[in-house]
mmCIF file of C-alpha atoms in Angstrom:
data_model
loop_
_atom_site.group_PDB
_atom_site.id
_atom_site.type_symbol
_atom_site.label_atom_id
_atom_site.label_comp_id
_atom_site.label_asym_id
_atom_site.label_seq_id
_atom_site.Cartn_x
_atom_site.Cartn_y
_atom_site.Cartn_z
ATOM 1 C CA UNK A 1 31.046 -69.107 4.280
ATOM 2 C CA UNK A 2 29.985 -66.434 7.082
ATOM 3 C CA UNK A 3 27.289 -68.093 9.199
ATOM 4 C CA UNK A 4 27.277 -65.259 11.848
ATOM 5 C CA UNK A 5 23.485 -64.243 11.972
ATOM 6 C CA UNK A 6 23.221 -60.294 10.907
ATOM 7 C CA UNK A 7 22.098 -58.585 14.116
ATOM 8 C CA UNK A 8 18.549 -56.745 15.059
ATOM 9 C CA UNK A 9 19.457 -53.310 13.920
ATOM 10 C CA UNK A 10 17.074 -50.969 16.395
ATOM 11 C CA UNK A 11 17.041 -47.307 14.660
ATOM 12 C CA UNK A 12 16.258 -44.925 17.424
ATOM 13 C CA UNK A 13 15.011 -41.577 15.765
ATOM 14 C CA UNK A 14 14.922 -38.984 17.798
ATOM 15 C CA UNK A 15 15.352 -34.996 18.277
ATOM 16 C CA UNK A 16 17.912 -33.450 20.865
ATOM 17 C CA UNK A 17 17.195 -32.757 24.464
ATOM 18 C CA UNK A 18 14.528 -36.108 24.601
ATOM 19 C CA UNK A 19 15.200 -39.169 26.493
ATOM 20 C CA UNK A 20 17.154 -41.107 24.051
ATOM 21 C CA UNK A 21 20.625 -41.008 26.031
ATOM 22 C CA UNK A 22 18.386 -42.384 28.854
ATOM 23 C CA UNK A 23 16.769 -45.269 26.357
ATOM 24 C CA UNK A 24 20.363 -46.000 25.103
ATOM 25 C CA UNK A 25 20.992 -46.951 28.747
ATOM 26 C CA UNK A 26 18.057 -49.306 29.190
ATOM 27 C CA UNK A 27 19.269 -51.234 25.930
ATOM 28 C CA UNK A 28 23.025 -51.275 26.553
ATOM 29 C CA UNK A 29 22.128 -52.528 30.319
ATOM 30 C CA UNK A 30 20.142 -55.443 28.474
ATOM 31 C CA UNK A 31 23.358 -57.844 28.300
ATOM 32 C CA UNK A 32 23.201 -58.657 24.658
ATOM 33 C CA UNK A 33 22.750 -55.329 23.168
ATOM 34 C CA UNK A 34 25.517 -53.043 21.623
ATOM 35 C CA UNK A 35 24.949 -49.296 21.338
ATOM 36 C CA UNK A 36 26.177 -46.175 18.572
ATOM 37 C CA UNK A 37 26.227 -42.897 19.693
ATOM 38 C CA UNK A 38 24.841 -40.495 17.222
ATOM 39 C CA UNK A 39 27.489 -42.059 14.648
ATOM 40 C CA UNK A 40 26.403 -39.401 12.024
ATOM 41 C CA UNK A 41 26.980 -36.199 14.179
ATOM 42 C CA UNK A 42 31.037 -35.728 12.908
ATOM 43 C CA UNK A 43 29.372 -35.784 9.875
ATOM 44 C CA UNK A 44 26.753 -33.447 10.326
ATOM 45 C CA UNK A 45 28.931 -30.798 11.826
ATOM 46 C CA UNK A 46 31.665 -30.755 9.044
ATOM 47 C CA UNK A 47 28.992 -30.717 6.544
ATOM 48 C CA UNK A 48 27.057 -27.711 8.044
ATOM 49 C CA UNK A 49 29.921 -25.677 9.790
ATOM 50 C CA UNK A 50 27.561 -25.231 12.664
ATOM 51 C CA UNK A 51 28.880 -24.437 16.175
ATOM 52 C CA UNK A 52 27.897 -26.593 18.569
ATOM 53 C CA UNK A 53 29.687 -27.124 21.972
ATOM 54 C CA UNK A 54 33.022 -29.459 21.293
ATOM 55 C CA UNK A 55 32.423 -28.988 18.121
ATOM 56 C CA UNK A 56 35.945 -29.354 16.794
ATOM 57 C CA UNK A 57 36.744 -32.747 19.243
ATOM 58 C CA UNK A 58 33.242 -34.275 17.803
ATOM 59 C CA UNK A 59 34.765 -34.243 13.999
ATOM 60 C CA UNK A 60 38.210 -34.902 15.418
ATOM 61 C CA UNK A 61 36.774 -38.435 16.743
ATOM 62 C CA UNK A 62 34.155 -39.209 14.299
ATOM 63 C CA UNK A 63 34.086 -40.313 10.639
ATOM 64 C CA UNK A 64 33.276 -37.209 8.751
ATOM 65 C CA UNK A 65 32.410 -39.787 5.672
ATOM 66 C CA UNK A 66 28.619 -40.672 5.811
ATOM 67 C CA UNK A 67 28.907 -43.293 3.217
ATOM 68 C CA UNK A 68 31.721 -45.153 5.601
ATOM 69 C CA UNK A 69 29.461 -44.534 8.885
ATOM 70 C CA UNK A 70 26.468 -45.895 6.779
ATOM 71 C CA UNK A 71 28.295 -48.943 5.815
ATOM 72 C CA UNK A 72 29.583 -49.465 9.080
ATOM 73 C CA UNK A 73 25.900 -49.313 10.551
ATOM 74 C CA UNK A 74 24.987 -52.160 8.213
ATOM 75 C CA UNK A 75 27.571 -54.063 9.181
ATOM 76 C CA UNK A 76 28.473 -56.408 11.877
ATOM 77 C CA UNK A 77 27.468 -55.139 15.308
ATOM 78 C CA UNK A 78 30.135 -54.137 17.902
ATOM 79 C CA UNK A 79 31.630 -57.054 19.504
ATOM 80 C CA UNK A 80 29.262 -59.129 17.348
ATOM 81 C CA UNK A 81 26.362 -58.343 19.641
ATOM 82 C CA UNK A 82 23.295 -59.578 18.794
ATOM 83 C CA UNK A 83 21.141 -56.776 19.175
ATOM 84 C CA UNK A 84 22.122 -53.678 18.107
ATOM 85 C CA UNK A 85 20.574 -50.026 19.448
ATOM 86 C CA UNK A 86 21.782 -47.055 16.867
ATOM 87 C CA UNK A 87 20.420 -43.830 18.518
ATOM 88 C CA UNK A 88 20.171 -41.298 15.315
ATOM 89 C CA UNK A 89 18.851 -37.568 15.319
ATOM 90 C CA UNK A 90 16.885 -37.134 12.427
ATOM 91 C CA UNK A 91 18.363 -33.647 11.472
ATOM 92 C CA UNK A 92 22.017 -35.352 11.084
ATOM 93 C CA UNK A 93 20.691 -36.819 7.756
ATOM 94 C CA UNK A 94 20.658 -33.859 5.746
ATOM 95 C CA UNK A 95 19.270 -33.822 2.175
ATOM 96 C CA UNK A 96 22.293 -34.528 0.466
ATOM 97 C CA UNK A 97 22.807 -38.490 2.292
ATOM 98 C CA UNK A 98 21.064 -40.986 0.608
ATOM 99 C CA UNK A 99 18.557 -42.386 2.660
ATOM 100 C CA UNK A 100 17.683 -45.939 0.966
ATOM 101 C CA UNK A 101 19.465 -47.292 3.905
ATOM 102 C CA UNK A 102 17.385 -46.328 6.271
ATOM 103 C CA UNK A 103 14.637 -49.011 5.143
ATOM 104 C CA UNK A 104 17.049 -51.779 6.292
ATOM 105 C CA UNK A 105 17.072 -50.857 10.019
ATOM 106 C CA UNK A 106 14.141 -51.243 12.515
ATOM 107 C CA UNK A 107 12.895 -48.011 12.749
ATOM 108 C CA UNK A 108 11.353 -46.443 15.907
ATOM 109 C CA UNK A 109 10.729 -42.584 15.877
ATOM 110 C CA UNK A 110 11.074 -41.286 19.267
ATOM 111 C CA UNK A 111 9.239 -37.510 19.663
ATOM 112 C CA UNK A 112 8.848 -34.975 22.670
ATOM 113 C CA UNK A 113 6.618 -32.091 23.334
ATOM 114 C CA UNK A 114 8.684 -29.072 21.250
ATOM 115 C CA UNK A 115 8.110 -26.631 24.112
ATOM 116 C CA UNK A 116 10.230 -28.872 26.138
ATOM 117 C CA UNK A 117 12.679 -29.683 23.690
ATOM 118 C CA UNK A 118 13.493 -25.804 22.781
ATOM 119 C CA UNK A 119 13.536 -25.126 26.493
ATOM 120 C CA UNK A 120 16.051 -27.554 27.269
ATOM 121 C CA UNK A 121 18.054 -26.935 24.167
ATOM 122 C CA UNK A 122 18.704 -23.410 24.677
ATOM 123 C CA UNK A 123 20.518 -24.159 28.096
ATOM 124 C CA UNK A 124 23.531 -25.361 25.869
ATOM 125 C CA UNK A 125 23.194 -23.624 22.737
ATOM 126 C CA UNK A 126 21.684 -20.054 22.141
ATOM 127 C CA UNK A 127 20.401 -20.201 18.869
ATOM 128 C CA UNK A 128 17.921 -22.627 17.818
ATOM 129 C CA UNK A 129 15.718 -23.477 14.899
ATOM 130 C CA UNK A 130 13.006 -25.790 14.115
ATOM 131 C CA UNK A 131 15.492 -27.798 12.025
ATOM 132 C CA UNK A 132 17.859 -28.233 14.681
ATOM 133 C CA UNK A 133 15.188 -29.686 16.884
ATOM 134 C CA UNK A 134 14.354 -32.331 14.236
ATOM 135 C CA UNK A 135 10.655 -32.678 13.873
ATOM 136 C CA UNK A 136 9.985 -31.971 10.790
ATOM 137 C CA UNK A 137 12.864 -34.485 9.590
ATOM 138 C CA UNK A 138 11.202 -36.743 11.935
ATOM 139 C CA UNK A 139 7.753 -36.205 10.026
ATOM 140 C CA UNK A 140 9.343 -36.688 6.546
ATOM 141 C CA UNK A 141 10.853 -40.220 7.699
ATOM 142 C CA UNK A 142 7.334 -41.363 9.124
ATOM 143 C CA UNK A 143 6.161 -40.215 5.503
ATOM 144 C CA UNK A 144 8.832 -41.766 3.678
ATOM 145 C CA UNK A 145 8.873 -45.170 5.595
ATOM 146 C CA UNK A 146 5.379 -45.187 5.630
ATOM 147 C CA UNK A 147 5.139 -45.086 1.764
ATOM 148 C CA UNK A 148 7.608 -47.918 1.585
ATOM 149 C CA UNK A 149 5.159 -49.700 3.662
ATOM 150 C CA UNK A 150 7.007 -49.565 6.989
ATOM 151 C CA UNK A 151 5.370 -47.247 9.415
ATOM 152 C CA UNK A 152 7.688 -47.131 12.290
ATOM 153 C CA UNK A 153 6.651 -47.199 15.912
ATOM 154 C CA UNK A 154 6.364 -43.377 17.262
ATOM 155 C CA UNK A 155 7.255 -43.012 20.750
ATOM 156 C CA UNK A 156 6.199 -40.275 22.852
ATOM 157 C CA UNK A 157 8.611 -39.113 25.462
ATOM 158 C CA UNK A 158 5.644 -37.973 27.987
ATOM 159 C CA UNK A 159 3.586 -41.439 27.561
ATOM 160 C CA UNK A 160 6.919 -43.328 27.851
ATOM 161 C CA UNK A 161 8.196 -41.888 31.098
ATOM 162 C CA UNK A 162 4.423 -42.676 32.818
ATOM 163 C CA UNK A 163 4.543 -46.053 31.554
ATOM 164 C CA UNK A 164 8.492 -47.487 30.590
ATOM 165 C CA UNK A 165 8.008 -51.123 31.381
ATOM 166 C CA UNK A 166 4.469 -51.383 29.324
ATOM 167 C CA UNK A 167 6.233 -49.032 26.084
ATOM 168 C CA UNK A 168 9.505 -51.264 26.505
ATOM 169 C CA UNK A 169 7.634 -54.532 26.462
ATOM 170 C CA UNK A 170 5.621 -53.414 23.499
ATOM 171 C CA UNK A 171 8.542 -52.481 21.682
ATOM 172 C CA UNK A 172 10.455 -55.561 22.662
ATOM 173 C CA UNK A 173 7.403 -57.352 20.848
ATOM 174 C CA UNK A 174 7.265 -55.537 18.100
ATOM 175 C CA UNK A 175 10.906 -56.220 17.265
ATOM 176 C CA UNK A 176 10.538 -60.038 18.302
ATOM 177 C CA UNK A 177 12.967 -60.203 21.522
ATOM 178 C CA UNK A 178 12.528 -60.738 24.952
ATOM 179 C CA UNK A 179 12.313 -57.637 27.029
ATOM 180 C CA UNK A 180 14.019 -57.819 30.618
ATOM 181 C CA UNK A 181 13.618 -55.887 33.904
ATOM 182 C CA UNK A 182 17.408 -54.924 33.008
ATOM 183 C CA UNK A 183 16.172 -52.189 30.868
ATOM 184 C CA UNK A 184 14.534 -50.386 33.465
ATOM 185 C CA UNK A 185 17.640 -49.380 35.651
ATOM 186 C CA UNK A 186 21.345 -49.258 35.245
ATOM 187 C CA UNK A 187 24.217 -47.705 37.191
ATOM 188 C CA UNK A 188 24.723 -43.964 37.341
ATOM 189 C CA UNK A 189 27.787 -42.355 35.848
ATOM 190 C CA UNK A 190 29.214 -42.264 31.977
ATOM 191 C CA UNK A 191 29.893 -44.774 29.948
ATOM 192 C CA UNK A 192 32.563 -46.012 27.170
ATOM 193 C CA UNK A 193 29.713 -45.854 24.446
ATOM 194 C CA UNK A 194 29.025 -41.972 24.896
ATOM 195 C CA UNK A 195 29.729 -39.658 22.406
ATOM 196 C CA UNK A 196 32.765 -37.480 23.228
ATOM 197 C CA UNK A 197 30.038 -34.361 23.480
ATOM 198 C CA UNK A 198 28.742 -36.201 26.657
ATOM 199 C CA UNK A 199 30.177 -33.467 29.337
ATOM 200 C CA UNK A 200 28.811 -31.151 27.314
ATOM 201 C CA UNK A 201 25.204 -32.474 27.044
ATOM 202 C CA UNK A 202 24.683 -35.722 29.470
ATOM 203 C CA UNK A 203 24.857 -34.359 33.160
ATOM 204 C CA UNK A 204 21.310 -35.614 33.973
ATOM 205 C CA UNK A 205 22.017 -38.899 32.288
ATOM 206 C CA UNK A 206 24.998 -39.547 34.399
ATOM 207 C CA UNK A 207 23.440 -38.912 37.474
ATOM 208 C CA UNK A 208 20.079 -41.169 36.504
ATOM 209 C CA UNK A 209 19.730 -44.841 37.368
ATOM 210 C CA UNK A 210 16.367 -45.354 35.972
ATOM 211 C CA UNK A 211 13.715 -43.318 33.864
ATOM 212 C CA UNK A 212 12.202 -40.120 36.036
ATOM 213 C CA UNK A 213 8.708 -39.225 35.938
ATOM 214 C CA UNK A 214 7.754 -36.628 33.165
ATOM 215 C CA UNK A 215 7.581 -32.987 33.441
ATOM 216 C CA UNK A 216 4.553 -31.128 32.518
ATOM 217 C CA UNK A 217 5.223 -28.807 29.725
ATOM 218 C CA UNK A 218 1.919 -26.993 30.093
ATOM 219 C CA UNK A 219 3.485 -24.037 31.980
ATOM 220 C CA UNK A 220 5.946 -23.420 29.780
ATOM 221 C CA UNK A 221 5.990 -20.048 28.193
ATOM 222 C CA UNK A 222 9.115 -19.460 25.158
ATOM 223 C CA UNK A 223 9.302 -15.962 24.031
ATOM 224 C CA UNK A 224 11.355 -14.682 21.041
ATOM 225 C CA UNK A 225 12.679 -16.923 18.859
ATOM 226 C CA UNK A 226 12.121 -19.965 21.004
ATOM 227 C CA UNK A 227 8.417 -19.468 21.246
ATOM 228 C CA UNK A 228 8.359 -19.333 17.274
ATOM 229 C CA UNK A 229 10.581 -22.426 16.852
ATOM 230 C CA UNK A 230 8.250 -24.501 19.260
ATOM 231 C CA UNK A 231 5.021 -23.195 17.565
ATOM 232 C CA UNK A 232 6.623 -24.044 14.083
ATOM 233 C CA UNK A 233 7.463 -27.653 15.266
ATOM 234 C CA UNK A 234 3.585 -28.079 16.877
ATOM 235 C CA UNK A 235 1.718 -29.400 13.857
ATOM 236 C CA UNK A 236 4.375 -31.893 13.057
ATOM 237 C CA UNK A 237 4.371 -33.177 16.503
ATOM 238 C CA UNK A 238 0.529 -33.255 16.923
ATOM 239 C CA UNK A 239 0.452 -35.347 13.992
ATOM 240 C CA UNK A 240 3.141 -37.622 15.047
ATOM 241 C CA UNK A 241 1.534 -37.818 18.319
ATOM 242 C CA UNK A 242 -1.929 -38.632 16.718
ATOM 243 C CA UNK A 243 0.109 -42.200 15.671
ATOM 244 C CA UNK A 244 1.908 -42.786 19.023
ATOM 245 C CA UNK A 245 2.317 -46.449 20.091
ATOM 246 C CA UNK A 246 -0.556 -46.764 22.846
ATOM 247 C CA UNK A 247 0.186 -49.083 25.968
#
């Protein structure tokens, strides 16, 4: 009989150009935590046909069968770690993917002002839609989990960066695990755990050693499609921000 305890699976649901990779660094630096970087990305690209940086490499390197990915995410943690931080993008779970498995994770939503997200996103990929940045999907996931009686904590990136320790302590309390100051700083550079797409997206994180103070989004002005997308996501962002974790 297998007596190994199941890992604590922390699923952080974000959109792109958020602080989810820096958050992954913080959790990996705990010493008791394995991390997984966007495990459904290869399936998402293969299914949608979207042209993302390093698309072919991502598909070749990853698992394109979402069912196998889900089975792995519900199985033993890498290296038998007692805590498993799973970094997810909500737009990587399109409607054809079953979603019941998500309720078996300890889910957290990580949101960011859509003006900041879009302004950063278009630096790496010129085309952008509301679905690309994941806020509509985050709203839908929040409503779905709430209907199950499992409303997830919502962390606003701007608030978090003003008080990272307080937010991490509150999140660890909610998860029932101890906080460690190791989560507040980490060595610079790439990690073996980074997705193969990291050279195209993670330049700032590779240079980082801790969470940086937030940038004020009020000055941002976005024109054309970028501005329209940010506006389309504003209502969902404000609704989620209204229920955010306050510390």
